[in-house]
Coordinates of C-alpha atoms in Angstrom, one line a residue:
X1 CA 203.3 72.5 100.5
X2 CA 204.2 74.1 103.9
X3 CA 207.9 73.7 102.9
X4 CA 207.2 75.3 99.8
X5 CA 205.3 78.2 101.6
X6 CA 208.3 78.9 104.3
X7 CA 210.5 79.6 101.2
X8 CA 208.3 82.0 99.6
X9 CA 207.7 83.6 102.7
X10 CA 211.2 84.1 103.1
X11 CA 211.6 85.4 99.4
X12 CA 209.2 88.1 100.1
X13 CA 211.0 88.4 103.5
X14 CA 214.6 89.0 101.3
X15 CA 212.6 91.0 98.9
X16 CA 211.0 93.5 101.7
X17 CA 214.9 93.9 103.5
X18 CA 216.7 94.6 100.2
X19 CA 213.6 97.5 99.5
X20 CA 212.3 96.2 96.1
X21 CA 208.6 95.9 98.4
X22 CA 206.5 97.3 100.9
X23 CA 205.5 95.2 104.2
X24 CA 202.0 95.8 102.7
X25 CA 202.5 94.7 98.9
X26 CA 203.3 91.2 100.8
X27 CA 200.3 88.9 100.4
X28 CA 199.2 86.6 103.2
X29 CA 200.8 83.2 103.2
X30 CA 198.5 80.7 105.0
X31 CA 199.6 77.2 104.9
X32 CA 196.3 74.3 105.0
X33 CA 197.5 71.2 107.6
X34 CA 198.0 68.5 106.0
X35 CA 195.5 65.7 107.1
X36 CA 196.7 62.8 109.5
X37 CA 197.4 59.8 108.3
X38 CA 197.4 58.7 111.9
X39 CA 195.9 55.1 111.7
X40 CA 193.9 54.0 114.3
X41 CA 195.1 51.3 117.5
X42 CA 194.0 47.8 117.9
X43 CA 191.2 47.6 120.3
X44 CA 191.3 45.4 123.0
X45 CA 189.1 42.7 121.3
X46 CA 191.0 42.6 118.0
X47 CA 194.3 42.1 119.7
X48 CA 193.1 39.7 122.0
X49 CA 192.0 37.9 118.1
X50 CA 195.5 38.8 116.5
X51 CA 197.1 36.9 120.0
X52 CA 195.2 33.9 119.8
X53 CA 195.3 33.2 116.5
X54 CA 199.1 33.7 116.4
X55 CA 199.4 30.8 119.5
X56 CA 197.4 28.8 117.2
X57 CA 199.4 29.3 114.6
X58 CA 202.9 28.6 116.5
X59 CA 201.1 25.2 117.2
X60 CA 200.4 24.4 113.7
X61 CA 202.5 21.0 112.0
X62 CA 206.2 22.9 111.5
X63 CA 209.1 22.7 112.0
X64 CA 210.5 24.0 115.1
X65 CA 212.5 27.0 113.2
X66 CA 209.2 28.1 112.5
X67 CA 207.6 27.0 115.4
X68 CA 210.4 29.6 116.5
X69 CA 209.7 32.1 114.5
X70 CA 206.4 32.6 114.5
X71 CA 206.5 32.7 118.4
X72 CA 209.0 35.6 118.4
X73 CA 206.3 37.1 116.2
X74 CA 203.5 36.8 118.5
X75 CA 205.5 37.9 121.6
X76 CA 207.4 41.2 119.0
X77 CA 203.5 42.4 119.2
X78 CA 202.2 41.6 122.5
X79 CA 204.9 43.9 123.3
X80 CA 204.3 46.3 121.3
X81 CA 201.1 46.3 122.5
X82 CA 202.0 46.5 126.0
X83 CA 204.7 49.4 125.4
X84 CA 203.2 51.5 123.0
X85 CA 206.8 51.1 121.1
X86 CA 207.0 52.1 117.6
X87 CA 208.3 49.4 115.2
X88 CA 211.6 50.9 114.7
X89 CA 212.2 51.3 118.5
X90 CA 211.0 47.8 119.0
X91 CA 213.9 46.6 116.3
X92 CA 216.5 48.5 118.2
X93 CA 215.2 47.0 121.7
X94 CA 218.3 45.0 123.5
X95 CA 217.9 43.5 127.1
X96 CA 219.9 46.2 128.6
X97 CA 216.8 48.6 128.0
X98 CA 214.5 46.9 129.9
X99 CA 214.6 47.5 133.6
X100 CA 212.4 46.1 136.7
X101 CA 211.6 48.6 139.4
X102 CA 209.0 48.5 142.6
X103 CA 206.5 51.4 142.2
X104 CA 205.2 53.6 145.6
X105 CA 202.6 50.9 146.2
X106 CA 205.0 48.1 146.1
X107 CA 204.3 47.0 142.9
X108 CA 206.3 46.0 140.3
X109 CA 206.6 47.8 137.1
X110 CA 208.7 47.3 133.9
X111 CA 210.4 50.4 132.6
X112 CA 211.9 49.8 128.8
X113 CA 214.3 52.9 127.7
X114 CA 213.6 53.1 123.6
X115 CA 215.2 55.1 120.9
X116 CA 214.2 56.0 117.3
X117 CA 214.6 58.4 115.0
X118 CA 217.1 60.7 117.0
X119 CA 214.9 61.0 120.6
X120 CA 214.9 58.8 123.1
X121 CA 211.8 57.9 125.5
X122 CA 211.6 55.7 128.7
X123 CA 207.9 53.6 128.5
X124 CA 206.4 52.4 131.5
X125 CA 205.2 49.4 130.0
X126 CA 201.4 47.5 130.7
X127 CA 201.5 44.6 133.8
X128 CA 200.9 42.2 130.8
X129 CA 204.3 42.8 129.0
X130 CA 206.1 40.8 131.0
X131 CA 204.7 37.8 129.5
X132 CA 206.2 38.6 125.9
X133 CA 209.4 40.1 127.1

């Protein structure tokens, strides 16, 4: 709807510059925000749940392919976790973007450069994402 409203804004706009109408005869144009479909983070406890019950999981009867699998799983979103990444960052993530450093108070930090959908973002990642990366 907001697209549709910028073009018939811009109609009037053309209309009012070639003279067919006045600045007044143009009627108000106010476009509604669409509502978020924002959905909302783990909390603490449920990701602590989703963890543990992917490590049981990897230790379930399988074969080790799966065994594999289902361990890069459970570390592709304890990172996320830590990182704040977005899933299609996360799938372009290679060991290159992820960088140590020793913050002011001599601690060390892990800095992950991400990018998605045309922009680019540096995340300073949570202490506990060095565990899944």
């Amino acid at each position: 709807m907001a697209r549709e409203d910028v073009v018939l804004r811009a109609i009037f706009d053309r209309a009012r510059k070639l003279g067919w109408i006045t600045v007044d005869q143009i009627p108000e144009i106010i476009s509604e925000r669409p509502k978020s479909n924002r959905r909302p983070a783990f909390t603490e406890h449920e990701l602590q749940k989703l963890l543990a019950v992917a490590d049981r999981r990897i230790e379930e009867d399988q074969t080790d392919h799966v065994k594999y699998l289902r361990g890069m799983l459970r570390d592709f979103v304890g990172l996320m976790a830590a990182t704040g990444m977005r899933p299609f960052e996360a799938m372009g993530l290679q060991g290159g973007d992820i960088t140590r450093f020793q913050t002011a108070n001599d601690k060390w930090a892990t800095k992950i450069f991400v990018k998605g959908k045309g922009k680019k973002r540096t995340l300073i990642a949570r202490d506990d994402a060095d565990h899944y990366v």
